[in-house]
Short mmCIF file of C-alpha atoms and ligand atoms in Angstrom, two decimals:
data_model
loop_
_atom_site.label_atom_id
_atom_site.label_comp_id
_atom_site.label_asym_id
_atom_site.label_seq_id
_atom_site.Cartn_x
_atom_site.Cartn_y
_atom_site.Cartn_z
CA MET A 100 147.68 24.18 196.39
CA THR A 101 148.59 21.33 194.04
CA ARG A 102 151.51 21.77 191.67
CA THR A 103 151.87 19.85 188.45
CA PRO A 104 154.36 17.17 189.44
CA THR A 105 157.33 16.36 187.28
CA ALA A 106 158.11 13.00 188.88
CA ASN A 107 156.61 9.82 187.51
CA LEU A 108 156.05 7.76 190.61
CA ARG A 109 155.07 4.10 190.60
CA ALA A 110 152.16 3.68 193.01
CA ALA A 111 150.16 0.71 194.29
CA VAL A 112 147.14 0.00 196.48
CA LEU A 113 147.05 -2.76 199.08
CA GLY A 114 143.48 -3.92 199.73
CA LEU A 115 140.71 -3.37 197.18
CA GLY A 116 137.80 -3.07 199.64
CA MET A 117 135.50 -0.12 200.33
CA MET A 118 138.37 2.32 200.70
CA GLY A 119 141.07 0.78 198.50
CA ARG A 120 138.86 0.79 195.41
CA HIS A 121 138.62 4.61 195.59
CA HIS A 122 142.38 4.95 196.02
CA ALA A 123 142.86 2.65 192.99
CA ARG A 124 140.37 4.61 190.86
CA ILE A 125 142.10 7.90 191.60
CA LEU A 126 145.70 6.63 191.38
CA GLN A 127 145.03 5.21 187.89
CA ALA A 128 144.37 8.77 186.66
CA LEU A 129 146.56 10.91 188.91
CA PRO A 130 149.09 13.13 187.08
CA GLY A 131 152.68 12.30 188.00
CA VAL A 132 151.80 8.72 188.91
CA THR A 133 151.99 5.40 187.08
CA PHE A 134 149.69 2.77 188.53
CA ALA A 135 151.91 -0.23 189.35
CA GLY A 136 149.16 -2.54 190.62
CA ALA A 137 147.02 -3.63 193.56
CA VAL A 138 147.10 -6.50 196.03
CA ASP A 139 144.07 -8.29 197.41
CA PRO A 140 143.86 -12.04 198.11
CA ALA A 141 140.11 -11.77 197.46
CA GLY A 142 140.71 -10.28 194.00
CA ASP A 143 139.19 -7.14 192.50
CA ARG A 144 135.60 -7.54 193.70
CA HIS A 145 134.63 -3.94 192.90
CA ASP A 146 136.24 -3.85 189.41
CA ALA A 147 138.47 -1.00 190.52
CA VAL A 148 141.54 -1.88 188.41
CA ARG A 149 141.29 -1.42 184.63
CA ASP A 150 144.08 -3.91 183.75
CA PRO A 151 143.43 -7.32 185.42
CA ALA A 152 147.14 -8.18 185.01
CA LEU A 153 147.86 -5.53 187.67
CA VAL A 154 145.88 -7.29 190.42
CA PHE A 155 148.12 -9.48 192.60
CA ALA A 156 147.32 -11.93 195.38
CA THR A 157 150.35 -11.06 197.53
CA LEU A 158 152.65 -8.12 198.21
CA GLU A 159 155.65 -10.26 197.16
CA GLN A 160 154.15 -10.75 193.70
CA LEU A 161 153.57 -7.01 193.36
CA LEU A 162 157.13 -6.19 194.45
CA ASP A 163 158.51 -8.82 192.02
CA SER A 164 156.61 -7.15 189.17
CA GLY A 165 158.67 -3.94 189.31
CA PRO A 166 159.95 -1.12 191.53
CA LEU A 167 157.53 0.83 193.72
CA ASP A 168 157.80 4.39 195.03
CA MET A 169 154.60 4.60 197.06
CA ALA A 170 151.76 2.41 198.30
CA VAL A 171 148.39 3.01 199.94
CA VAL A 172 147.66 0.61 202.81
CA ALA A 173 143.87 0.13 202.78
CA LEU A 174 143.67 -3.14 204.71
CA PRO A 175 141.75 -4.19 207.80
CA THR A 176 143.30 -2.28 210.72
CA GLU A 177 144.96 -5.37 212.29
CA GLU A 178 146.85 -5.91 209.00
CA HIS A 179 148.46 -2.45 208.98
CA LEU A 180 151.46 -3.47 211.12
CA PRO A 181 152.78 -6.51 209.18
CA THR A 182 152.17 -4.84 205.82
CA ALA A 183 153.73 -1.51 206.80
CA LEU A 184 156.82 -3.36 208.09
CA ALA A 185 157.11 -5.29 204.80
CA LEU A 186 156.78 -2.06 202.79
CA ALA A 187 159.39 -0.33 204.95
CA ASP A 188 161.72 -3.29 204.38
CA ALA A 189 161.24 -2.86 200.64
CA GLY A 190 161.93 0.90 200.89
CA VAL A 191 158.44 1.96 199.74
CA GLY A 192 156.80 5.22 200.93
CA MET A 193 153.31 4.69 202.32
CA LEU A 194 149.97 6.32 202.97
CA ILE A 195 148.37 4.22 205.71
CA GLU A 196 144.60 4.40 206.11
CA LYS A 197 143.33 5.60 209.46
CA PRO A 198 143.54 4.43 212.16
CA LEU A 199 147.32 4.19 211.73
CA ALA A 200 147.28 0.89 213.64
CA ALA A 201 145.15 -1.19 215.99
CA SER A 202 147.19 -0.11 219.05
CA THR A 203 149.70 2.51 220.16
CA ALA A 204 152.38 -0.21 220.34
CA ASP A 205 151.72 -1.26 216.71
CA ALA A 206 151.71 2.38 215.59
CA GLU A 207 155.05 3.02 217.30
CA GLN A 208 156.59 -0.04 215.59
CA ILE A 209 155.39 1.19 212.21
CA ILE A 210 156.78 4.67 212.83
CA ALA A 211 160.16 3.30 213.99
CA ALA A 212 160.49 1.13 210.86
CA ILE A 213 159.60 4.04 208.55
CA HIS A 214 161.99 6.43 210.29
CA ARG A 215 164.83 3.87 210.18
CA ARG A 216 164.55 3.85 206.40
CA GLY A 217 163.85 7.59 206.12
CA LEU A 218 160.74 6.94 204.00
CA PRO A 219 157.97 9.41 203.16
CA ALA A 220 154.74 8.45 204.95
CA ALA A 221 151.32 9.81 205.87
CA VAL A 222 148.07 8.69 207.52
CA GLY A 223 144.68 8.64 205.76
CA HIS A 224 142.68 10.97 207.99
CA VAL A 225 140.74 11.98 204.91
CA GLU A 226 138.32 14.27 206.77
CA ARG A 227 141.13 16.83 206.94
CA PHE A 228 140.76 17.21 203.17
CA ASN A 229 137.01 17.79 203.33
CA PRO A 230 136.28 21.29 201.94
CA SER A 231 133.84 22.07 204.79
CA LEU A 232 136.38 21.31 207.53
CA LEU A 233 139.21 23.06 205.68
CA ALA A 234 137.01 26.18 205.41
CA LEU A 235 135.92 25.89 209.06
CA ARG A 236 139.53 25.77 210.20
CA GLU A 237 140.43 28.73 208.01
CA LYS A 238 137.54 30.81 209.43
CA LEU A 239 138.61 29.94 212.98
CA GLY A 240 142.15 31.01 212.10
CA GLU A 241 140.79 34.35 210.84
CA GLY A 242 139.09 34.81 214.23
CA LEU A 243 135.51 34.70 212.88
CA LEU A 244 134.14 33.23 216.14
CA GLY A 245 136.38 35.11 218.55
CA ASP A 246 137.08 32.92 221.57
CA VAL A 247 136.20 29.26 221.02
CA PHE A 248 133.93 27.81 223.76
CA LEU A 249 133.31 24.25 222.52
CA VAL A 250 134.06 21.79 219.70
CA ALA A 251 131.36 19.13 219.26
CA THR A 252 131.29 16.34 216.70
CA GLU A 253 128.68 13.78 215.72
CA ARG A 254 129.36 10.73 213.53
CA VAL A 255 126.42 8.37 213.65
CA GLY A 256 124.88 5.94 211.19
CA PRO A 257 124.11 2.29 210.45
CA PHE A 258 126.61 -0.57 210.93
CA PRO A 259 128.98 -1.08 207.97
CA GLU A 260 129.14 -4.84 207.38
CA ARG A 261 132.85 -4.64 206.43
CA ILE A 262 134.32 -3.89 209.90
CA ARG A 263 135.24 -6.94 211.99
CA ASP A 264 138.49 -6.27 213.77
CA VAL A 265 137.96 -3.06 215.79
CA GLY A 266 135.08 -1.21 217.46
CA VAL A 267 133.56 2.16 216.73
CA VAL A 268 136.18 4.00 218.84
CA LYS A 269 139.16 2.95 216.71
CA ASP A 270 137.30 2.68 213.41
CA LEU A 271 135.33 5.95 213.50
CA ALA A 272 136.01 8.03 216.61
CA THR A 273 139.67 8.33 215.54
CA HIS A 274 138.32 10.75 212.88
CA ASP A 275 136.69 12.90 215.58
CA LEU A 276 139.60 12.76 218.01
CA ASP A 277 141.83 13.95 215.17
CA ILE A 278 139.37 16.64 214.02
CA VAL A 279 138.78 18.29 217.42
CA SER A 280 142.47 18.66 218.03
CA TRP A 281 143.21 19.80 214.45
CA VAL A 282 140.45 22.43 214.13
CA ALA A 283 141.10 23.90 217.58
CA GLY A 284 144.90 23.68 217.23
CA ALA A 285 145.67 21.91 220.52
CA PRO A 286 146.23 18.29 221.60
CA ILE A 287 143.66 16.40 223.65
CA ALA A 288 144.51 16.56 227.36
CA THR A 289 141.72 14.57 229.06
CA VAL A 290 138.84 12.29 228.07
CA SER A 291 135.89 10.86 229.92
CA ALA A 292 133.89 8.30 227.96
CA GLN A 293 130.92 5.94 227.95
CA THR A 294 130.60 3.04 225.53
CA ALA A 295 127.79 0.60 224.73
CA HIS A 296 127.55 -2.80 223.02
CA ARG A 297 124.09 -3.17 221.54
CA THR A 298 124.48 -5.44 218.54
CA GLY A 299 126.16 -8.48 220.09
CA ARG A 300 129.58 -7.94 218.46
CA PRO A 301 132.76 -8.23 220.54
CA HIS A 302 133.59 -4.51 220.17
CA GLU A 303 131.69 -1.40 221.27
CA ASP A 304 129.19 0.11 218.81
CA LEU A 305 128.51 3.44 220.54
CA VAL A 306 130.73 5.95 222.31
CA LEU A 307 130.17 9.29 224.02
CA VAL A 308 133.25 11.34 224.86
CA ASN A 309 133.58 14.51 226.92
CA GLY A 310 137.04 15.95 226.96
CA ARG A 311 139.29 18.95 227.25
CA LEU A 312 142.05 20.16 224.95
CA ALA A 313 145.42 21.33 226.28
CA SER A 314 144.24 24.88 225.43
CA ASP A 315 141.42 24.33 227.98
CA VAL A 316 138.68 24.25 225.31
CA PRO A 317 136.14 21.51 226.09
CA PHE A 318 134.92 19.10 223.41
CA ASN A 319 132.41 16.34 223.02
CA THR A 320 131.88 13.63 220.51
CA ILE A 321 129.17 11.06 219.83
CA VAL A 322 129.85 8.18 217.49
CA ASP A 323 127.80 5.08 216.79
CA TRP A 324 126.88 2.31 214.38
CA LEU A 325 123.29 2.18 215.67
CA THR A 326 121.54 5.16 214.07
CA PRO A 327 119.37 4.61 210.98
CA THR A 328 120.41 7.96 209.41
CA LYS A 329 123.96 9.06 208.64
CA THR A 330 125.32 12.28 210.20
CA ARG A 331 128.89 13.63 210.03
CA ARG A 332 128.90 17.01 211.77
CA THR A 333 131.48 19.25 213.44
CA ARG A 334 130.17 22.23 215.38
CA VAL A 335 132.35 24.96 216.87
CA LEU A 336 130.77 27.40 219.27
CA GLY A 337 132.43 30.71 220.05
CA ASP A 338 132.02 34.27 221.23
CA ARG A 339 130.34 35.50 218.02
CA GLY A 340 128.26 32.45 217.05
CA MET A 341 128.64 28.94 215.70
CA LEU A 342 130.22 27.27 212.66
CA VAL A 343 128.73 23.96 211.51
CA ALA A 344 130.53 21.70 209.01
CA GLU A 345 128.59 18.82 207.44
CA THR A 346 131.19 16.60 205.82
CA VAL A 347 128.79 14.28 203.92
CA THR A 348 127.57 17.24 201.82
CA ALA A 349 130.74 19.36 202.35
CA ASP A 350 128.68 22.33 203.62
CA LEU A 351 129.77 25.01 206.06
CA THR A 352 127.32 27.39 207.75
CA PHE A 353 127.98 30.30 210.09
CA TYR A 354 125.18 31.05 212.58
CA GLU A 355 125.88 34.51 213.87
CA ASN A 356 124.78 35.67 217.30
CA GLY A 357 121.99 38.24 217.00
CA LYS A 358 122.50 41.91 217.67
CA VAL A 359 118.78 42.68 218.03
CA THR A 360 117.50 43.10 221.56
CA SER A 361 113.93 42.37 222.44
CA ASP A 362 111.76 43.71 225.24
CA TRP A 363 109.82 40.45 225.15
CA SER A 364 112.32 38.49 227.17
CA SER A 365 112.10 38.65 230.91
CA SER A 366 115.74 37.66 231.21
CA GLN A 367 117.22 40.76 229.59
CA ALA A 368 119.35 41.45 232.59
CA LEU A 369 121.32 38.29 231.81
CA ARG A 370 124.05 38.36 229.23
CA GLY A 371 123.08 35.84 226.56
CA VAL A 372 122.86 35.28 222.83
CA SER A 373 120.01 35.53 220.37
CA GLU A 374 119.62 34.23 216.86
CA GLY A 375 121.25 36.29 214.13
CA ASN A 376 121.98 35.81 210.43
CA ALA A 377 122.95 32.44 208.99
CA THR A 378 125.45 32.28 206.12
CA ARG A 379 125.97 29.11 204.09
CA TYR A 380 129.28 29.39 202.28
CA ALA A 381 129.61 28.37 198.64
CA LEU A 382 132.63 26.04 198.69
CA ALA A 383 134.55 24.48 195.80
CA ARG A 384 133.69 20.76 195.98
CA SER A 385 136.96 18.83 195.57
CA GLU A 386 136.99 15.08 196.30
CA PRO A 387 138.79 14.67 199.67
CA ILE A 388 140.55 11.38 198.76
CA ARG A 389 141.92 12.94 195.58
CA SER A 390 143.34 15.92 197.54
CA GLU A 391 144.81 13.48 200.07
CA LEU A 392 146.51 11.44 197.33
CA GLU A 393 147.80 14.59 195.60
CA ALA A 394 149.39 15.72 198.87
CA PHE A 395 150.96 12.30 199.42
CA ARG A 396 152.27 12.15 195.85
CA ASP A 397 153.85 15.59 196.33
CA LEU A 398 155.49 14.44 199.58
CA VAL A 399 156.94 11.35 197.84
CA ALA A 400 158.14 13.60 195.01
CA GLY A 401 160.17 15.55 197.58
CA ASP A 402 157.86 18.39 198.67
CA LEU A 403 158.40 18.37 202.43
CA ASP A 404 155.68 21.03 202.86
CA ALA A 405 152.98 18.85 201.22
CA PRO A 406 149.92 19.06 203.53
CA VAL A 407 149.78 15.41 204.59
CA VAL A 408 148.59 14.08 207.96
CA THR A 409 151.80 13.03 209.69
CA LEU A 410 152.62 9.76 211.45
CA ALA A 411 152.81 11.67 214.76
CA GLN A 412 149.27 12.97 214.22
CA GLY A 413 148.07 9.46 213.32
CA LEU A 414 149.70 8.12 216.49
CA ALA A 415 148.02 10.84 218.59
CA ALA A 416 144.60 9.73 217.30
CA VAL A 417 145.31 6.07 218.21
CA ARG A 418 146.59 7.13 221.64
CA SER A 419 143.46 9.21 222.25
CA ALA A 420 141.27 6.28 221.16
CA GLU A 421 143.00 4.03 223.67
CA ALA A 422 142.48 6.63 226.41
CA VAL A 423 138.76 6.75 225.49
CA LEU A 424 138.47 2.96 225.81
CA GLU A 425 140.38 3.00 229.09
CA SER A 426 138.14 5.74 230.47
CA ALA A 427 134.99 3.81 229.53
CA ARG A 428 136.41 0.64 231.12
CA ARG A 429 137.50 2.30 234.38
CA GLY A 430 134.64 4.78 234.65
CA GLU A 431 137.16 7.58 235.22
CA THR A 432 138.57 10.60 233.44
CA VAL A 433 141.86 9.69 231.73
CA ARG A 434 144.68 12.18 231.19
CA ILE A 435 146.72 11.86 227.98
CA PRO A 436 150.39 12.65 228.63
CA ALA A 437 151.63 15.64 226.60
N1 NAD B 761 139.52 7.31 205.70
C1 NAD B 761 138.28 6.86 205.83
O1 NAD B 761 137.32 7.61 205.89
C2 NAD B 761 138.05 5.38 205.88
C3 NAD B 761 136.80 4.86 205.59
C4 NAD B 761 136.66 3.48 205.61
C5 NAD B 761 137.74 2.68 205.95
N2 NAD B 761 138.93 3.24 206.25
C6 NAD B 761 140.09 2.42 206.64
O2 NAD B 761 140.57 1.74 205.49
C7 NAD B 761 141.04 0.45 205.86
C8 NAD B 761 140.28 -0.58 205.03
O3 NAD B 761 138.90 -0.47 205.30
P1 NAD B 761 137.80 -0.93 204.26
O4 NAD B 761 136.51 -0.39 204.69
O5 NAD B 761 138.26 -0.64 202.87
O6 NAD B 761 137.83 -2.51 204.52
P2 NAD B 761 137.30 -3.66 203.57
O7 NAD B 761 137.08 -4.85 204.45
O8 NAD B 761 136.19 -3.19 202.69
O9 NAD B 761 138.56 -3.96 202.62
C9 NAD B 761 139.76 -4.51 203.05
C10 NAD B 761 140.31 -5.33 201.87
O10 NAD B 761 141.62 -5.78 202.22
C11 NAD B 761 141.78 -7.12 201.71
N3 NAD B 761 142.87 -7.73 202.47
C12 NAD B 761 142.83 -8.31 203.70
N4 NAD B 761 144.09 -8.70 204.06
C13 NAD B 761 144.91 -8.34 203.04
C14 NAD B 761 146.33 -8.43 202.84
N5 NAD B 761 147.14 -8.94 203.76
N6 NAD B 761 146.84 -7.93 201.68
C15 NAD B 761 146.04 -7.36 200.75
N7 NAD B 761 144.69 -7.26 200.88
C16 NAD B 761 144.15 -7.74 202.04
C17 NAD B 761 140.43 -7.75 201.90
O11 NAD B 761 140.26 -8.86 201.02
C18 NAD B 761 139.49 -6.58 201.55
O12 NAD B 761 139.14 -6.56 200.17
C19 NAD B 761 140.83 0.32 207.37
O13 NAD B 761 142.00 0.69 208.05
C20 NAD B 761 139.75 1.35 207.65
O14 NAD B 761 139.80 1.87 208.96
C21 NAD B 761 139.11 4.57 206.20
#
């Protein structure tokens, strides 16, 4: 629930690319926030900033222009570490786009610097603000499915020209590794993965993961940059049926197990499921990035209960991604220490 903030926080965006332009658009109109400017050495290619005087080529120029309470780090993943350290030095709270960093070691350095200064910070796992996943998690919490048997995610689509510095595991599968653990309420314990390189780039462009959560629930995930159509789906299978969240359209559907028995089947002696009613929920469609920025603004304003994705959760996603890459490299199941 968003409260009307009383603080007037000066906020900036670092990087005006595919993601940063949306952060800039929203921050320029967010109650409780004054837009202090944006930094991008390539300029404002998407015309995201209304006042051209607020577009800077370097972070130093932005910091020289006035005080800053919060900044969104929407830079290529390899740039997160140096920029987060510079922001921490300047005492600025930060929302860092996912993945938190390109490696666990980088992520730990970022976290140490932020903690040393006691700054508010969060990670941009924006899927957690998608209405379909929020509703799915709520229904699981209410026990709609009974026991959970499986969490399965699919995130496939064409290659986005923008990504150069990391492969599909760190760029995209970090969403899924975060989602499976978040919706089922348990950390990832083991992963077993396969990757493929099909487009001649240095990093993998397809990954399949089978894994198990610490609660013993199995999960699987398929992610690629090779599929001509875009799918973003999370499916949870349980005792009473299946919930399917489609995050592109923000839809959630409950497929209930059937209660009708048939004398047609020859396998009636076996305990199994049949098809029952399907319910598509009517959900309020709020823009996930806006909800994410509202939560971060509230955190910076002093609300310690603001529903942000924490640095520890961002680190867990990077750690899981590294375990996935290690598993694919070694051809073995990898255990993630608790
Ligand atoms: N949450 C999501 O769903 C989501 C989606 C896409 C990207 N992302 C993340 O957002 C980040 C940015 O991705 P993108 O797709 O916007 O990339 P992008 O390449 O479109 O944009 C990055 C921008 O940063 C600028 N830049 C590079 N170095 C800079 C520096 N030192 N200071 C300031 N600007 C600099 C570039 O000129 C470019 O305009 C990545 O971490 C990515 O993983 C998150």
